[in-house]
XYZ file of C-alpha atoms in Angstrom:
536
model
C -9.102 -28.794 4.497
C -4.762 -29.124 5.955
C -2.216 -27.489 4.284
C 1.060 -27.866 4.969
C 3.603 -24.973 5.466
C 7.424 -24.721 5.786
C 8.293 -25.725 9.554
C 8.236 -23.564 12.390
C 10.780 -24.181 14.934
C 12.058 -27.303 13.266
C 8.563 -28.550 13.467
C 5.359 -29.223 11.433
C 3.182 -26.692 10.331
C -0.805 -26.911 9.230
C -2.857 -24.028 8.205
C -6.135 -25.935 8.575
C -10.339 -24.946 8.416
C -9.555 -21.412 6.167
C -10.909 -20.459 3.411
C -8.163 -18.260 2.231
C -4.725 -17.177 3.079
C -1.977 -13.711 2.449
C 1.479 -14.408 1.572
C 1.662 -10.735 2.970
C 6.007 -9.765 3.109
C 8.529 -6.574 1.245
C 9.785 -7.265 -2.257
C 12.397 -10.532 -3.143
C 11.185 -12.018 0.981
C 10.396 -15.159 -0.332
C 6.875 -14.915 -1.248
C 6.936 -16.512 -4.746
C 8.755 -19.629 -3.615
C 6.740 -20.106 -0.522
C 4.079 -20.628 -2.560
C 5.990 -22.719 -5.344
C 7.036 -25.083 -1.238
C 3.583 -25.072 -0.865
C 2.594 -26.566 -3.899
C 5.653 -28.887 -3.959
C 5.073 -30.543 -0.284
C 1.184 -31.185 -0.337
C 1.335 -34.282 -2.635
C -2.052 -35.266 -1.241
C -3.674 -32.139 -2.419
C -5.008 -30.738 -5.896
C -2.315 -27.563 -5.945
C -2.886 -25.083 -9.077
C -0.732 -21.950 -9.338
C -1.456 -18.727 -11.361
C 1.496 -17.135 -11.450
C 2.422 -12.982 -11.468
C 4.178 -13.557 -14.722
C 2.179 -15.199 -17.295
C 1.354 -14.820 -21.266
C -2.601 -13.588 -22.001
C -2.261 -14.167 -25.455
C -5.532 -15.689 -26.018
C -5.624 -18.069 -28.664
C -8.057 -17.120 -31.923
C -9.282 -20.537 -32.388
C -9.046 -23.891 -30.848
C -10.711 -27.280 -31.898
C -11.818 -29.618 -29.349
C -9.789 -32.506 -28.347
C -9.123 -35.455 -25.945
C -11.016 -34.214 -23.109
C -8.563 -36.002 -20.858
C -5.093 -35.509 -22.392
C -6.592 -31.401 -22.388
C -7.195 -31.135 -18.808
C -3.728 -33.124 -18.287
C -2.378 -30.321 -20.489
C -3.793 -27.389 -19.027
C -2.868 -28.235 -15.218
C 0.389 -30.171 -15.954
C 1.215 -28.499 -19.222
C 1.585 -32.375 -20.920
C -0.101 -35.533 -20.463
C 1.571 -39.360 -19.932
C -0.463 -42.302 -17.963
C 1.500 -42.457 -14.640
C -0.359 -39.886 -13.365
C 2.462 -39.880 -10.336
C 5.233 -38.967 -12.758
C 3.052 -36.155 -14.116
C 1.560 -34.611 -10.647
C 4.751 -33.575 -10.049
C 8.687 -33.587 -12.228
C 6.615 -33.502 -15.161
C 4.098 -30.689 -13.590
C 7.545 -29.140 -12.884
C 9.220 -29.259 -15.508
C 6.649 -29.076 -18.424
C 4.059 -26.428 -17.543
C 6.439 -25.036 -15.159
C 9.623 -24.979 -17.362
C 11.706 -27.038 -14.165
C 11.776 -23.080 -12.963
C 8.717 -22.965 -10.890
C 9.236 -19.263 -9.122
C 10.440 -17.126 -12.301
C 8.784 -18.808 -15.563
C 6.247 -17.157 -17.382
C 2.722 -18.645 -17.542
C 1.694 -19.353 -20.620
C -1.560 -21.726 -20.735
C -4.224 -20.235 -22.736
C -4.095 -22.203 -25.456
C -4.254 -25.872 -23.628
C -6.795 -23.755 -21.092
C -9.128 -22.948 -24.180
C -8.321 -26.403 -25.757
C -10.283 -28.234 -22.067
C -12.723 -25.754 -22.253
C -13.883 -26.125 -25.957
C -13.567 -29.962 -25.954
C -15.354 -29.678 -22.398
C -17.793 -27.637 -24.092
C -18.256 -30.006 -27.068
C -18.889 -32.996 -24.763
C -21.356 -31.533 -22.815
C -22.859 -30.667 -26.032
C -22.948 -34.378 -26.961
C -24.013 -35.354 -23.945
C -27.119 -32.933 -23.757
C -28.496 -33.958 -27.347
C -28.250 -38.122 -25.886
C -29.968 -37.234 -22.640
C -32.419 -35.527 -24.349
C -32.836 -38.415 -27.261
C -33.577 -40.544 -24.170
C -35.914 -38.070 -23.036
C -34.075 -37.328 -19.671
C -34.241 -33.550 -19.130
C -32.985 -33.038 -14.956
C -29.623 -33.033 -15.614
C -26.872 -30.244 -14.828
C -25.526 -29.733 -18.317
C -23.991 -26.428 -17.698
C -20.902 -26.412 -19.316
C -17.265 -24.546 -17.588
C -17.377 -21.324 -20.152
C -20.949 -21.475 -19.670
C -20.319 -20.689 -15.971
C -17.070 -18.880 -17.186
C -19.346 -16.516 -19.352
C -21.652 -15.135 -15.860
C -19.011 -14.702 -13.739
C -17.281 -12.534 -16.815
C -20.287 -10.925 -17.511
C -21.484 -9.988 -13.600
C -18.373 -8.069 -13.855
C -18.209 -6.553 -16.543
C -21.341 -5.721 -16.948
C -21.542 -3.980 -20.970
C -20.146 -5.835 -22.964
C -21.077 -9.953 -23.009
C -19.869 -13.139 -24.473
C -20.852 -15.366 -27.364
C -19.864 -19.039 -27.513
C -19.506 -20.976 -30.590
C -17.550 -23.728 -32.167
C -14.516 -22.744 -31.207
C -13.905 -19.551 -30.048
C -15.136 -16.857 -27.977
C -16.859 -13.276 -29.656
C -17.342 -10.456 -27.490
C -20.665 -7.818 -28.149
C -21.724 -4.600 -26.134
C -24.692 -4.830 -24.068
C -26.725 -2.259 -25.854
C -26.049 -3.885 -29.714
C -24.285 -0.432 -30.648
C -20.537 -2.144 -31.756
C -19.032 -4.149 -33.714
C -19.102 -8.095 -32.217
C -15.457 -9.200 -31.855
C -12.827 -11.948 -30.957
C -12.021 -12.775 -27.805
C -8.951 -12.137 -28.944
C -9.294 -8.987 -29.645
C -10.243 -7.681 -25.735
C -8.192 -5.658 -23.523
C -5.335 -6.857 -21.351
C -7.789 -6.309 -18.405
C -10.712 -8.358 -19.865
C -8.455 -10.871 -20.871
C -7.378 -10.769 -17.253
C -10.599 -11.577 -16.494
C -11.433 -14.190 -18.683
C -7.935 -16.410 -17.587
C -8.477 -16.003 -14.232
C -12.037 -16.986 -14.253
C -11.433 -19.917 -16.575
C -8.347 -21.255 -13.859
C -9.959 -21.221 -11.237
C -13.208 -22.889 -12.525
C -11.019 -25.068 -14.684
C -9.242 -26.483 -11.831
C -9.928 -30.026 -9.862
C -12.640 -30.414 -6.780
C -11.268 -29.227 -3.934
C -8.181 -27.762 -4.972
C -6.217 -25.286 -3.378
C -5.970 -22.324 -5.355
C -2.166 -19.713 -5.072
C -2.868 -16.801 -7.092
C -0.013 -14.724 -7.378
C -0.804 -10.713 -7.641
C -4.393 -11.614 -8.399
C -4.810 -7.292 -9.128
C -2.655 -7.806 -12.772
C -4.093 -6.277 -14.901
C -7.057 -5.314 -12.820
C -8.452 -2.008 -11.980
C -9.966 -1.551 -7.919
C -12.907 -1.067 -8.369
C -13.256 -4.582 -9.580
C -11.055 -6.995 -8.240
C -12.462 -7.579 -4.411
C -15.884 -8.508 -6.818
C -14.227 -10.634 -9.555
C -12.602 -12.798 -6.471
C -15.777 -12.733 -4.533
C -17.377 -14.158 -7.545
C -15.626 -16.980 -8.145
C -14.939 -17.816 -4.586
C -18.412 -17.870 -4.776
C -18.671 -20.300 -7.540
C -15.922 -23.265 -6.158
C -16.896 -22.710 -2.904
C -14.837 -25.957 -2.302
C -11.891 -24.552 -2.576
C -9.364 -22.993 -0.468
C -7.471 -19.904 -2.134
C -4.205 -18.439 -1.269
C -3.016 -15.002 -2.420
C 0.189 -13.126 -2.953
C -0.922 -9.413 -3.271
C 0.526 -6.679 -2.711
C -2.614 -4.404 -2.176
C -4.082 -4.764 1.334
C -7.128 -3.188 1.191
C -7.907 -6.528 -1.333
C -6.409 -8.855 1.052
C -8.430 -7.306 3.834
C -12.023 -8.235 2.390
C -11.279 -12.067 2.062
C -12.960 -14.630 4.798
C -11.871 -16.423 7.463
C -8.088 -15.436 6.274
C -5.168 -16.761 7.570
C -1.994 -14.270 7.344
C 1.658 -15.284 6.414
C 3.880 -12.310 7.355
C 7.471 -13.193 5.460
C 10.233 -11.510 6.862
C 12.670 -12.648 4.830
C 13.939 -16.349 2.836
C 16.996 -18.036 4.730
C 17.695 -20.153 2.146
C 15.391 -22.099 -0.508
C 13.515 -24.412 1.472
C 12.962 -22.137 5.167
C 11.513 -18.716 5.990
C 11.327 -16.369 9.206
C 8.124 -15.986 9.179
C 5.098 -16.221 11.579
C 0.609 -16.441 11.612
C -0.995 -13.879 11.953
C -3.975 -13.519 14.063
C -7.304 -12.089 12.301
C -6.893 -9.115 15.012
C -3.984 -8.465 13.408
C -5.219 -7.944 10.077
C -7.858 -5.292 10.758
C -5.056 -3.036 11.865
C -4.459 -1.369 8.063
C -1.145 0.078 9.315
C 0.600 -3.315 11.145
C -0.227 -4.323 7.677
C 1.253 -1.332 5.817
C 4.344 -2.037 8.033
C 5.169 -5.604 6.921
C 4.484 -5.578 3.318
C 7.530 -3.292 3.376
C 10.990 -3.840 3.755
C 12.118 -0.506 4.644
C 11.759 1.792 8.147
C 8.408 3.464 8.042
C 8.064 7.448 8.885
C 4.777 9.001 10.558
C 4.493 12.097 8.845
C 1.438 14.816 8.527
C -1.028 14.692 6.314
C -3.043 12.829 3.657
C -1.934 9.944 1.401
C -3.078 12.552 -1.963
C -2.262 15.790 -0.606
C 0.377 15.423 1.762
C 3.807 18.262 1.635
C 5.070 16.050 3.889
C 4.687 12.739 2.770
C 6.163 14.841 -0.867
C 9.549 15.935 0.847
C 9.968 13.609 3.647
C 9.711 10.593 0.799
C 12.527 12.429 -1.476
C 14.765 13.477 1.661
C 14.507 10.057 3.792
C 14.210 7.635 0.412
C 14.590 4.840 2.488
C 12.013 5.108 5.259
C 7.973 3.692 3.832
C 6.922 7.824 4.362
C 3.162 6.500 5.776
C 0.470 10.225 6.519
C -1.399 10.156 9.432
C -3.855 13.476 9.030
C -2.310 15.379 12.927
C 0.536 15.477 14.834
C -1.548 13.440 17.648
C -1.838 9.973 15.394
C 1.738 11.123 14.249
C 2.914 10.446 18.013
C 0.903 8.400 18.643
C 1.074 5.630 16.143
C 5.451 5.761 16.580
C 5.041 5.037 19.905
C 2.297 2.121 19.967
C 4.718 0.732 17.147
C 8.117 0.631 18.781
C 6.387 -1.208 21.737
C 5.111 -3.843 19.284
C 7.726 -7.310 20.202
C 7.375 -8.307 16.433
C 7.995 -4.776 14.809
C 11.464 -5.168 17.116
C 13.813 -5.137 13.931
C 11.739 -2.216 12.373
C 13.095 1.127 12.208
C 9.794 3.186 13.338
C 10.216 6.814 14.242
C 8.188 10.123 13.467
C 8.358 13.519 12.781
C 6.236 16.593 13.984
C 5.148 19.630 12.612
C 7.406 22.532 15.909
C 3.950 24.064 16.940
C 4.721 26.476 19.336
C 6.424 23.452 21.397
C 8.985 24.417 23.790
C 13.169 22.468 24.385
C 12.154 20.318 27.058
C 8.379 18.736 25.117
C 10.833 18.083 22.238
C 13.170 16.580 23.810
C 10.780 14.627 25.241
C 9.209 13.568 21.836
C 13.049 13.035 20.465
C 13.343 9.742 22.811
C 10.200 8.548 21.734
C 12.182 8.588 17.788
C 9.938 11.800 16.580
C 11.630 14.303 15.452
C 10.425 18.235 14.823
C 11.736 20.586 12.228
C 14.515 24.011 12.821
C 10.634 25.852 11.308
C 7.536 25.946 13.104
C 5.751 23.765 10.076
C 6.849 21.879 7.082
C 5.960 24.994 4.601
C 8.558 27.513 6.699
C 11.532 25.074 5.021
C 10.787 26.137 1.492
C 11.931 30.195 2.555
C 15.297 28.608 4.078
C 17.517 31.188 2.658
C 19.629 28.395 0.585
C 16.379 26.625 -0.829
C 15.518 30.083 -2.184
C 19.873 30.908 -3.364
C 19.311 27.571 -5.242
C 16.378 27.973 -6.475
C 17.260 31.091 -7.952
C 20.700 29.878 -9.605
C 18.194 27.156 -11.384
C 16.345 29.775 -12.500
C 18.680 32.134 -13.630
C 17.312 35.145 -11.223
C 19.545 38.469 -11.421
C 20.075 39.876 -8.316
C 18.938 36.374 -5.799
C 20.621 39.027 -2.349
C 17.933 41.497 -3.136
C 14.788 38.760 -3.208
C 17.138 37.009 -0.403
C 16.079 40.300 1.709
C 12.845 40.989 0.611
C 11.733 37.914 1.599
C 13.122 38.591 5.068
C 11.504 41.123 5.534
C 8.629 40.612 3.877
C 8.835 37.595 6.657
C 9.421 40.257 9.925
C 6.588 42.125 8.686
C 4.213 39.505 8.644
C 5.591 39.022 12.597
C 4.732 42.132 13.205
C 1.214 41.916 12.098
C 0.144 38.580 13.540
C 2.230 39.824 16.500
C -0.430 38.873 18.675
C -2.184 36.606 16.962
C 1.061 34.219 17.213
C 1.145 35.852 21.848
C -2.222 34.214 21.745
C -1.707 30.756 20.356
C 1.841 30.276 22.563
C -0.255 31.742 24.953
C -3.224 28.989 24.320
C 0.116 26.074 24.564
C 1.890 27.335 27.214
C -1.227 27.112 30.052
C -2.527 23.694 28.298
C 0.967 23.181 29.353
C 0.485 23.755 32.978
C -3.537 22.146 33.398
C -1.928 19.136 31.832
C 1.213 18.981 34.120
C -1.197 19.370 36.973
C -4.279 17.199 35.946
C -1.244 14.303 35.982
C 0.258 14.841 39.275
C 0.350 11.408 40.835
C -2.497 11.612 43.746
C -3.409 8.996 46.097
C -7.007 10.124 47.771
C -9.666 12.323 45.870
C -8.961 14.755 48.270
C -4.965 15.175 46.793
C -6.951 15.818 43.149
C -8.697 17.674 44.078
C -6.228 19.859 45.719
C -4.181 20.043 42.790
C -7.023 20.960 40.080
C -8.142 23.571 42.681
C -4.765 24.582 42.283
C -4.498 25.336 38.255
C -6.252 29.083 39.042
C -3.519 29.928 40.546
C -0.951 28.657 38.246
C -2.613 29.295 35.039
C -1.637 32.879 34.571
C -2.948 33.533 30.739
C -2.206 37.291 30.819
C 1.590 36.919 32.329
C 2.167 33.930 29.823
C 0.892 36.378 27.095
C 2.688 39.263 27.430
C 5.938 36.845 27.921
C 4.735 35.760 24.368
C 4.863 39.534 23.147
C 8.314 40.102 24.950
C 9.634 37.111 23.043
C 7.818 37.953 19.407
C 9.030 41.822 19.407
C 12.699 41.205 20.169
C 12.416 38.778 16.836
C 11.005 41.408 14.824
C 13.225 43.938 16.446
C 16.219 41.909 15.820
C 15.004 41.366 12.210
C 16.160 37.009 13.377
C 14.779 36.080 10.097
C 15.409 31.923 11.178
C 14.205 32.720 14.307
C 10.649 34.503 12.632
C 10.403 31.131 10.066
C 11.358 28.843 13.887
C 7.814 30.615 15.436
C 5.144 31.774 12.769
C 2.620 28.994 12.463
C 0.801 30.826 10.142
C -0.042 29.060 6.365
C -0.277 32.353 4.546
C 3.937 33.281 5.277
C 5.167 31.732 2.297
C 2.463 33.567 -0.291
C 2.863 37.084 1.569
C 6.581 36.676 1.021
C 6.015 36.772 -2.133
C 8.988 34.382 -3.040
C 6.914 32.347 -5.323
C 5.438 36.220 -7.371
C 9.057 36.409 -8.087
C 9.550 33.551 -9.703
C 6.646 33.818 -12.189
C 5.102 31.059 -9.593
C 1.992 30.542 -7.664
C 2.654 29.921 -4.221
C 2.136 25.481 -4.764
C 4.053 25.046 -8.233
C 6.889 26.968 -5.475
C 6.666 24.293 -3.328
C 6.230 21.507 -6.389
C 8.943 22.661 -8.202
C 11.648 22.818 -5.988
C 10.270 18.766 -4.497
C 10.952 18.318 -8.424
C 14.512 19.265 -8.084
C 15.053 16.439 -5.215
C 13.133 13.821 -7.142
C 16.279 14.632 -10.041
C 19.080 12.839 -8.536
C 21.950 14.879 -9.472
C 24.380 17.466 -7.795
C 21.732 19.685 -7.458
C 19.137 17.807 -5.539
C 22.037 16.105 -3.280
C 22.941 19.891 -2.303
C 19.225 21.013 -1.537
C 19.261 17.615 0.673
C 21.593 18.662 2.043
C 20.343 22.069 2.533
C 16.714 20.972 3.963
C 18.575 17.535 6.481
C 20.056 20.563 8.536
C 16.668 22.052 9.508
C 15.097 18.502 9.706
C 16.619 15.153 9.978
C 15.647 11.791 11.658
C 18.874 10.590 13.038
C 20.410 9.387 11.124
């Protein structure tokens, strides 16, 4: 199938020989409007579009009517002998209310009338053929095809087709039968999607805006696999925010829509299949915001929870450890297609020296003024604000106790922390030697031989102990937060207990305060941004 798409650089453009197409882009980029353009600018194709905004009000009962008129009312919203008008203006005005981008699709009634009429006609045909003694013909109705697919997707229920209505019952027979219009939204949506595609004309381009609507992820892929398998003569154009689903489509052309220039023109690119295998790239392309890579996992990342509130202009993407954040930030900033995107990263301080921090900064990777993210919740002003919100008296006493416990923690773990610094510094020395520019293998061997002389672990350890001991002696609280790399610090300080909470409850409360959108939230944001910034 050859599908016309909007011009690229004022040249006619087409997509050919693809099983599916995915329109990808941020909200407001013009994906739906492009799908309408494709619908209306391919008059030689049978195009059937299912909008994201649609009524799932399934009629309780319908009567059969004239088959061709029933089909026309389903496909075009009306019927007329003038086929040219019907398939263009008639469709636009009747099916889409002359507003195809935003009109709510309300075609369940004509869809069911068409299906019941076709089912009725097939029943008559079946009787006539049998009277003639002919049993070698395909008499499967569209409703029977829909039932077959629906029951593959929803395995614990089955459909019963009777005169003018659909009924539902459990497979085990332990529940009462009920009319199809009493199905759940998800069950009716599944029926509607299947029925729309099964009822489309042969060799259609099927446009589905948000195929994930009303559906659980666990059945989304299975449903559309079954539908595509049933109608292999069709090409499917999906407009979806579900990137996991989009990646499951076969022989797919990705259309990345950056923005809509006017009603008939878009800034967009056709991406190749290699780009579609890059999960991060798709997430970046599918969001209008800048990107901020952080450490952690999507479901348990304190980094994501905190930074999404501190930096709302960014799409926060957690990437496990700091190495992944650094690598991704550097790599995606080098991609020409992302030149217009702001892509940054934040990593924990993790014993980095000023030279390393400045080097990361040149690559748009930022480092907080504390050793790791949990230490941000021990910033004095944060504790004071929480105490004020909780009406805690003697805040000065609480703050002083927290500082004393922090210094005590560093004193108890001084040798452990000094060893971590020593390992880091020795590793840096080894890396510098290994990365020296050498022209011959002999030069390289000589450089490696120098490692033993240049790496001085005892000297580095003594130096680290001295530096940490000075922080203890000076009772330098902020310096302690800058160097202590141990998640046991926060519970050790007992600051959470002072509020009657566990460690995680304290962190959750602070993050919740950030999301309230009031003067307290603004004050708290400003406190945190004094210790962690992304250069805005």
